[in-house]
XYZ file of C-alpha atoms in Angstrom:
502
model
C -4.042 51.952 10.310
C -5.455 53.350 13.580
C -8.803 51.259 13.042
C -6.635 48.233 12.733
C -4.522 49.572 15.866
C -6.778 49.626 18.270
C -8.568 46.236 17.075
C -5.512 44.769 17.861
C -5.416 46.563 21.494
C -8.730 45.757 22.500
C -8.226 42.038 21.527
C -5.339 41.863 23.447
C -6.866 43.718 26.332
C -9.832 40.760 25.995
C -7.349 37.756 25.722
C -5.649 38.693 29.216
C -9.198 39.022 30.976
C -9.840 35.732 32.827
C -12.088 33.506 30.956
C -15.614 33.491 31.912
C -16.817 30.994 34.318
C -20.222 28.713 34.626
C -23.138 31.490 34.815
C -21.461 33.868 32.603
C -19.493 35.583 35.829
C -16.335 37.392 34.036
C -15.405 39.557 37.179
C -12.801 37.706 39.704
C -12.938 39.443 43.532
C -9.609 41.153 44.354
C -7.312 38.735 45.844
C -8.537 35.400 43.989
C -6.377 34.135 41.323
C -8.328 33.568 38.319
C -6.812 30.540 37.664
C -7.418 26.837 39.309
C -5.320 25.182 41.789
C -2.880 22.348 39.632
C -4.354 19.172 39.915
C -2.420 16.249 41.997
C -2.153 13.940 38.794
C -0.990 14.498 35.412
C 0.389 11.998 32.568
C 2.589 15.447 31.231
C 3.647 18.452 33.082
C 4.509 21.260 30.847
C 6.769 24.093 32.835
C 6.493 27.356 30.559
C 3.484 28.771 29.293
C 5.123 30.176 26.339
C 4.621 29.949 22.356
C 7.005 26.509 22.621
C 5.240 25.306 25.733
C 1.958 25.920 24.875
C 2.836 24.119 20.993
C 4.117 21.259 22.699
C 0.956 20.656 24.610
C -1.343 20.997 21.719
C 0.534 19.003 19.956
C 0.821 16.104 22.425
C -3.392 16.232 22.369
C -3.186 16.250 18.213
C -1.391 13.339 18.246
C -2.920 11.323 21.211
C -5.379 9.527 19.348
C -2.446 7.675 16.936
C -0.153 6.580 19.522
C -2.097 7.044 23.215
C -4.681 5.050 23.657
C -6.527 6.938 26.268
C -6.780 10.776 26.598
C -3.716 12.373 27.713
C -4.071 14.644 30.663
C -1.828 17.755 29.996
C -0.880 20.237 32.223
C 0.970 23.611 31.288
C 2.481 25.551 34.280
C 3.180 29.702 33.451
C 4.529 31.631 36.571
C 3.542 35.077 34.444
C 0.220 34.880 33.500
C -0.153 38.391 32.194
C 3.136 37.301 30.211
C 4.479 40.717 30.897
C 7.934 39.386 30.859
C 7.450 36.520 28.332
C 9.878 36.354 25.582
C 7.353 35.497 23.105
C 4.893 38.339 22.951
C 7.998 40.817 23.385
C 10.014 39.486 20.415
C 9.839 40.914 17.130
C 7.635 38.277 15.517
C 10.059 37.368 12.440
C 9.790 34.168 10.796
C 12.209 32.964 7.894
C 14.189 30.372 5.907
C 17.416 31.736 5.514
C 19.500 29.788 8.338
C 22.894 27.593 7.536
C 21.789 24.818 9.652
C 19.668 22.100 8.014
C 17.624 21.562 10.541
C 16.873 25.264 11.212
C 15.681 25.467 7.538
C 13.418 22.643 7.967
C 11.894 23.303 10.837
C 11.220 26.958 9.431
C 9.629 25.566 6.333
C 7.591 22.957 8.858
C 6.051 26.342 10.651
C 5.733 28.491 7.475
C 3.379 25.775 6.347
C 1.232 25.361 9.289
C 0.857 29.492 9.955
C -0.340 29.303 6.303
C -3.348 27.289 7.047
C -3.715 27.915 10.434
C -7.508 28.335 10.883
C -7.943 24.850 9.328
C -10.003 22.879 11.449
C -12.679 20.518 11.941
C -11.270 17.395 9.401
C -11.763 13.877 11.021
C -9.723 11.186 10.708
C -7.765 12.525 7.480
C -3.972 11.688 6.864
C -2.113 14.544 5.580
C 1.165 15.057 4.311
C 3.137 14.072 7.749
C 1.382 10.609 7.936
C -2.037 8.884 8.143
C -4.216 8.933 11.099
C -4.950 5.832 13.239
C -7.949 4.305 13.466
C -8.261 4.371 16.967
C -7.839 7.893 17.531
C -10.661 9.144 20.259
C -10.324 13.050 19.871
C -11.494 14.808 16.528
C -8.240 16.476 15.796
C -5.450 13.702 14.542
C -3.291 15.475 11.599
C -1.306 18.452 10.598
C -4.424 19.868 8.787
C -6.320 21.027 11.245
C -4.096 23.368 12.965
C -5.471 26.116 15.388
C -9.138 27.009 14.082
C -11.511 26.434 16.966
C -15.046 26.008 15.914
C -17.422 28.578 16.466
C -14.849 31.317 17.223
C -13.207 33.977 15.057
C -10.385 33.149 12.335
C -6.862 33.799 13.713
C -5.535 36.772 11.871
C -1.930 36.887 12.393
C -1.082 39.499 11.045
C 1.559 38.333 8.350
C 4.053 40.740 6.252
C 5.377 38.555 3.658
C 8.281 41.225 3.124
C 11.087 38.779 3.410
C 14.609 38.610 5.110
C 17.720 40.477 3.424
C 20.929 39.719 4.856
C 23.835 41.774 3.692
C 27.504 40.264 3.502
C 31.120 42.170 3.058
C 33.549 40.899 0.946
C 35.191 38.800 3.886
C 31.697 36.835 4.382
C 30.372 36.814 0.672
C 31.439 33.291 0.501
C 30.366 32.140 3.286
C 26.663 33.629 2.570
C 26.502 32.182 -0.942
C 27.469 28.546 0.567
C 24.989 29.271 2.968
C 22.267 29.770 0.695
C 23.156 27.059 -1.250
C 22.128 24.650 1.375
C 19.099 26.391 2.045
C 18.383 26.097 -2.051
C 18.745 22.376 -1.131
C 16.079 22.721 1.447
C 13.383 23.929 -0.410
C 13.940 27.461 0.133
C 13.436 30.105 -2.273
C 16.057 32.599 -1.521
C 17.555 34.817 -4.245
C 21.640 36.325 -4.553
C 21.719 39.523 -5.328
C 24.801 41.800 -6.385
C 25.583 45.070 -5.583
C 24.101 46.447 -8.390
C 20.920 44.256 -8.697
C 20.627 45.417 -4.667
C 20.588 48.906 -5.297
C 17.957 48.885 -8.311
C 15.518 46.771 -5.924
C 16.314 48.633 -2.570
C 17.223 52.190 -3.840
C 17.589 53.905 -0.040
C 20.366 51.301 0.604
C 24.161 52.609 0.892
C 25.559 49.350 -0.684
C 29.590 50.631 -0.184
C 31.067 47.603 1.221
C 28.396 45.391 0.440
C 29.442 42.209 -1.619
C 26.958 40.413 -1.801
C 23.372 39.879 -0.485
C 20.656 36.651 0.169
C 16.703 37.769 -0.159
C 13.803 35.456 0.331
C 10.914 35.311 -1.982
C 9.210 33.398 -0.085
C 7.825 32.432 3.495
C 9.612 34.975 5.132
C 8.120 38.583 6.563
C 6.826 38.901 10.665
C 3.671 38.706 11.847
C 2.323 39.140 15.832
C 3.462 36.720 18.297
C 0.765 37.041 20.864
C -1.715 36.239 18.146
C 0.032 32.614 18.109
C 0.748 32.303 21.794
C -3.241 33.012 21.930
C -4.034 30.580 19.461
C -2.117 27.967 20.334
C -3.377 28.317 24.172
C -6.911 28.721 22.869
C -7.115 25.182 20.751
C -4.655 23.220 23.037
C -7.720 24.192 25.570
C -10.182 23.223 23.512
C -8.782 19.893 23.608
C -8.690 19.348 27.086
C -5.121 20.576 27.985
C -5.204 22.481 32.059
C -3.357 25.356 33.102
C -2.591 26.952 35.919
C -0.012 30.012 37.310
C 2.601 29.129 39.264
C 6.485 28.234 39.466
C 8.093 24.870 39.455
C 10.836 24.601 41.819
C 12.908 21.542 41.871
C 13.337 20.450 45.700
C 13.912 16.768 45.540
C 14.757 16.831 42.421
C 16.633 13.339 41.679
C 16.087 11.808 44.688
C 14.661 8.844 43.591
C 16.474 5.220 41.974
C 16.398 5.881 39.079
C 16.171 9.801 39.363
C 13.380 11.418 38.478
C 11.422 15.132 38.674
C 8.589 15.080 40.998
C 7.131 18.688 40.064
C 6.316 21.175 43.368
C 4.166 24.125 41.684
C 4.278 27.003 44.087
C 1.398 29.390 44.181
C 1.774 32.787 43.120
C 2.047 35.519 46.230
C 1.458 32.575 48.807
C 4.078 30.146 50.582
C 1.452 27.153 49.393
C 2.784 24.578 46.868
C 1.118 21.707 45.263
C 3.156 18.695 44.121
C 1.974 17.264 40.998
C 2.578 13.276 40.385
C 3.278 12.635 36.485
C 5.162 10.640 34.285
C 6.678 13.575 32.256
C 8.070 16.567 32.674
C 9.033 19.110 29.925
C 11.229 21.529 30.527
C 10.238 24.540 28.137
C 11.251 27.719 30.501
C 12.557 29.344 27.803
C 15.434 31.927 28.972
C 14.864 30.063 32.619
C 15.527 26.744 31.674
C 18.928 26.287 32.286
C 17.821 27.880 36.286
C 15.385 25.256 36.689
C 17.731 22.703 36.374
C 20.191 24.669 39.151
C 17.689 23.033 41.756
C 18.979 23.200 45.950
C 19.688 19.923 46.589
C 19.969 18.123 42.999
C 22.960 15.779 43.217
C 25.736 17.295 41.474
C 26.264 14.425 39.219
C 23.157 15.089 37.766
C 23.911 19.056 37.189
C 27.034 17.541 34.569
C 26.833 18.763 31.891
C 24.647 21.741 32.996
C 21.914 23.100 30.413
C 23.624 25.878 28.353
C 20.410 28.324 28.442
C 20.838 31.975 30.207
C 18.528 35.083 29.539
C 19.741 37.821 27.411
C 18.404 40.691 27.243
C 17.654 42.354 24.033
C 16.618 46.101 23.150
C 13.896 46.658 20.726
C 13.771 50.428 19.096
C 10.701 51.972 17.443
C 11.255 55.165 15.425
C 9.680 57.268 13.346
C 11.344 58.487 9.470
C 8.394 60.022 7.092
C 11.548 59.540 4.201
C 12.656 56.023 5.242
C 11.903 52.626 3.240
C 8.447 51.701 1.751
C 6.241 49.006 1.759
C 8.936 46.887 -0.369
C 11.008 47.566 3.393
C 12.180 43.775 4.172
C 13.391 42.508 7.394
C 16.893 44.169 7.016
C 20.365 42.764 8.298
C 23.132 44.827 8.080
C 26.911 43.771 8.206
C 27.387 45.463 11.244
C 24.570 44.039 13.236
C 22.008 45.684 13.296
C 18.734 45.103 11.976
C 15.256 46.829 11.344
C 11.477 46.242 10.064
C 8.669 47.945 8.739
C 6.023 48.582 11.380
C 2.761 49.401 9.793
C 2.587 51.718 7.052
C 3.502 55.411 7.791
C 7.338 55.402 8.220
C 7.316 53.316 11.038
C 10.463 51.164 12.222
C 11.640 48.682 14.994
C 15.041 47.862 15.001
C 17.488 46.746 17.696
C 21.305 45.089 17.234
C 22.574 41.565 17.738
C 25.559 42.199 20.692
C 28.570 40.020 20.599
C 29.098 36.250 21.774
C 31.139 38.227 24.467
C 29.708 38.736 27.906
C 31.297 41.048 30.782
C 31.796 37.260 32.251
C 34.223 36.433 29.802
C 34.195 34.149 26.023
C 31.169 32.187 25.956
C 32.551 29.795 23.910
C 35.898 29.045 22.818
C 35.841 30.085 19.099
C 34.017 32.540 17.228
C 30.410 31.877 15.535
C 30.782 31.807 12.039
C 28.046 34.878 11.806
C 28.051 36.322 8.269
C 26.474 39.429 9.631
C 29.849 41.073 11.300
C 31.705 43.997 9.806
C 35.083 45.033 10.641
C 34.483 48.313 11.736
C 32.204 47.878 14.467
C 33.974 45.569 16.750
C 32.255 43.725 19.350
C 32.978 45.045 22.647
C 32.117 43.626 26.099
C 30.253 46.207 27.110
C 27.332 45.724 24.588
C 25.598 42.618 26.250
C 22.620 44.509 28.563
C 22.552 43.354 32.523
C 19.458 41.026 32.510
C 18.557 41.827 36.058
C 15.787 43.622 34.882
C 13.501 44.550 31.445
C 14.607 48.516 31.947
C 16.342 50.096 28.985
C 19.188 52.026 27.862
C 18.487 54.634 26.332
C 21.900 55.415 24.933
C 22.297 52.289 23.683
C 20.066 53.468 20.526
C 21.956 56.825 20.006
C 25.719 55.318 20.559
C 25.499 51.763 18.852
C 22.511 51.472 16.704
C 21.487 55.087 14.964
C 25.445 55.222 13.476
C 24.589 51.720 12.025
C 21.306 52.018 11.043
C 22.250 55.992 9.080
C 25.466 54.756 7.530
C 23.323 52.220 5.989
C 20.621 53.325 5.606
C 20.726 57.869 4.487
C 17.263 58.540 5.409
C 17.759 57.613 8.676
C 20.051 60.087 9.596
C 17.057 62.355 10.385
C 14.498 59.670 12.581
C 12.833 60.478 15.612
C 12.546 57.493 18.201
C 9.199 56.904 19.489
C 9.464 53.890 22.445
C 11.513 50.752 23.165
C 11.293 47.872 25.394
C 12.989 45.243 26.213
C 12.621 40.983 26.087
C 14.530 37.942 26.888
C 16.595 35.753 24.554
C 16.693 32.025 25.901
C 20.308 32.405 25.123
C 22.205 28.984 24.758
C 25.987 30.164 24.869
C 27.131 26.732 23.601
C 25.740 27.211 20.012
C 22.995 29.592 20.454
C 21.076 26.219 18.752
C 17.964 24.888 20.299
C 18.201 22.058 22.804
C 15.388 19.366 22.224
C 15.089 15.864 23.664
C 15.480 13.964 27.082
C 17.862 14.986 29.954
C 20.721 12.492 29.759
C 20.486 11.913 33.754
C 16.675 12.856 35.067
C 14.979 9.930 33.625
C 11.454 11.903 32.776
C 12.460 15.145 31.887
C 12.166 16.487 28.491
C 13.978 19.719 27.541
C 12.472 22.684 24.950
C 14.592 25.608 24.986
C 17.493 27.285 24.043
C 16.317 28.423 20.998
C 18.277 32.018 21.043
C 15.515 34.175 18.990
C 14.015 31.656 16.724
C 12.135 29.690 19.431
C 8.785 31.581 18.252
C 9.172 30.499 14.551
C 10.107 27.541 15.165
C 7.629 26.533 17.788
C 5.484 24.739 15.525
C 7.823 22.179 14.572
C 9.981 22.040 17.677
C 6.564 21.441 19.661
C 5.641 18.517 16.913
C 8.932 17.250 17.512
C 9.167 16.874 21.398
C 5.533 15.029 20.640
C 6.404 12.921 18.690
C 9.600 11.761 20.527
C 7.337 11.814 24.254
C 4.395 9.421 22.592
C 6.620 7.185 19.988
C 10.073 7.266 21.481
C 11.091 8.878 17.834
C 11.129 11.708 15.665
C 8.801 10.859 12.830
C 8.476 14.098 10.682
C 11.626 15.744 11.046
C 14.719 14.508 12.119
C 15.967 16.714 15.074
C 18.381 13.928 16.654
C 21.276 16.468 16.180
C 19.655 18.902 18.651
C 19.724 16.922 21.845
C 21.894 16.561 24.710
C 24.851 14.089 23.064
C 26.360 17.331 21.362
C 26.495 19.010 24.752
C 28.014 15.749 26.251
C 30.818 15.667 23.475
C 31.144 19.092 23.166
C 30.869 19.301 19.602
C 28.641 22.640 18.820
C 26.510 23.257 15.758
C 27.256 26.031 14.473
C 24.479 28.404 12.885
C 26.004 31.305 10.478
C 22.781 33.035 9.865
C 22.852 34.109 14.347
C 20.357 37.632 14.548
């Protein structure tokens, strides 16, 4: 385990060097960012250099060659290059089925498939199970086969647990989490009921007093590492021709044109220079900074209405230590009460963290409740438990007042654990449904939005970044039908609601 440890540390240690240039020179003078300036042109301006952002542009390169008749020139904009704040690589990498909304479950079961196979590559001109490829592509890559091998480099290991997701419900919520499975049964999903009983013969170390009823998956479900995919996705969208560069996008003159438009300014990192980029498209995938980018100086107010429901949140993780606590058969566990917890590695290793309220010391975020089917009655949600997201520092006390009671009424063994770190990450936090927001902006004629995802944005990247392709190059969704999660809902004011909220 400490082998495979430090692997992992020196590759990430080598991913964050700056790539070598012509002549084999690796080492970059103090004082010179790494990175080229943005060029003056581009056909798609990606803003967010995240798992999302970085799917969408590979993505938009995959599918070029069926509906683009000339190579696309991509450009993805990240103001943190050393992602030391990125929501992505700080997440707890889960990925599973077992969500209430339909479209949740399918793009989940899109992404399970393609992190199966992901060091396919290298098939020309082969139609695969999302359509056949046209013959007039002009890049090698055209279907969902080939995912994110790269010839002539390593096979992307990431790192998959195929432990599964169990979700616990009290007798207020068992219904609820039995219809809720049912639709995911629908889906395609493999997830399994089990009883009080039948829980405590499979998961022994579980206190099940309270406990209804419980959902497991069998299948596609576990965690695996999220810079891995962040990596790979950068790495192949690369490899076919997609540019990067550091910087923020600010939106001064924003709208200003008939009809209104976004003319991109990327601002170089420590220096008052900007570059403005001319393109056709921009896509807005800032994760927990999307809604801010559309809060532009100077953007007519008519075109702030509705605004983008998308705030950061920021969300404790917990690492601990319990030589008595849960084997390998440990699944990614959530309790009633909120809280949840994963095996890390294989010597009593946890992280673990809890889901606050929908309540924020601003007030409701929304006008009813979310139908979550992970609440308890006895620990009410209080204002109090939604962190300040000035900053990335942690709390401490948060672990010892509001998670360890959880985690050892639940959970014996853990009475006696001994926490070993934390850290902290950002939640692109939409507070109108906590639902991703995909599609065009109903008022800024070329701007595409990508966010809002609320935790699942890294599972769901895959599809979601297939999806915002698909609807930039054919003016439609053609492999799964996301229609539900653009703007009109946030126009009407009709939320979707998602039970299965973590």
């Amino acid at each position: 385990e400490l082998g495979q440890t430090l692997e992992r540390m020196g590759q990430t240690l080598r991913d964050q060097l700056p790539a070598t240039g012509s002549g084999g020179r690796g080492w970059v003078p103090p004082g010179t960012h790494p990175d080229p300036r943005p060029p003056d042109e581009a056909d798609v301006v990606v803003v967010g250099g995240g798992v999302l952002g970085w799917s969408v542009a590979y993505w938009l390169k995959v599918l070029e060659g069926r509906w683009w008749q000339h190579g696309m020139r991509v450009l993805v904009v990240e103001r943190d290059p050393m992602y030391s704040r990125a929501s992505t690589v700080l997440s707890m990498g889960g990925i599973r089925q077992q969500f209430s909304l339909r479209e949740n479950i399918q793009m989940s079961r899109f992404s399970a498939r393609f992190l199966r196979d992901i060091n396919v590559c290298g098939v020309y001109g082969h139609g695969g199970e999302f359509g056949e490829s046209s013959p007039t592509h002009r890049c090698p890559p055209v279907s969902f086969q080939e995912h994110l091998g790269v010839p002539n480099e390593p096979p992307i290991d990431i790192q998959f647990q195929p432990s599964g997701y169990l979700f616990l419900a009290s007798p207020q919520s068992a219904a609820m989490l039995e219809a809720t499975v049912q639709i995911q049964r629908e889906e395609g999903a493999q997830v399994t009921l089990l009883s009080p009983t039948q829980l405590k013969a499979k998961f022994p170390w579980i206190n099940t007093e309270d406990v209804a009823v419980a959902s497991y998956g069998l299948e596609d479900e576990g965690w695996f590492d999220p810079w891995t995919l962040l990596n790979a996705f950068r790495r192949k969208a690369i490899s076919l021709g997609v540019q990067s560069c550091s910087g923020e996008v600010r939106g001064e003159g924003w709208g200003t044109r008939d009809p209104p438009s976004v003319p991109p300014q990327i601002h170089m990192p420590d220096s008052l220079e900007y570059q403005p980029v001319a393109c056709a498209i921009v896509v807005n995938a800032a994760g927990a900074w999307a809604g801010k980018l559309l809060e532009a100086d100077g953007l007519p107010r008519g075109l702030c209405r509705p605004p983008l429901p998308i705030q950061p949140r920021k969300r404790y993780v917990f690492s601990w230590h319990c030589p008595d606590g849960p084997g390998l058969s440990c699944p990614f566990f959530i309790d009633t009460s909120r809280v949840y917890f994963r095996r890390d590695g294989f010597a009593g290793n946890y992280l673990g963290g809890l889901s606050p309220s929908e309540v924020s010391p601003r007030g409701p975020l929304r006008s009813s409740p979310p139908l979550s089917f992970t609440r308890h009655p006895e620990f009410l949600p209080s204002q109090e438990e939604e962190p300040d997201p000035s900053d990335l520092s942690v709390d401490h006390s948060y672990f010892q007042e509001q998670i360890w009671p959880r985690l050892a009424r639940r959970v014996p063994a853990f009475e006696s654990l001994r926490v070993r770190g934390s850290w902290a990450g950002y939640y692109d936090y939409n507070t109108f449904d906590q639902n991703g927001v995909l599609g065009p902006h109903p008022r800024l004629e070329n701007m595409f939005i990508a966010a809002g995802f609320s935790g699942h944005g890294l599972q769901h990247s895959p599809a979601a970044g297939r999806a915002v392709a698909e609807l930039l190059l054919k003016g439609r969704y053609e492999t799964l039908d996301l229609r539900r999660l653009g703007w009109e809902r946030l126009l009407l004011g009709r939320p979707l609601e998602e039970s299965g909220v973590v």
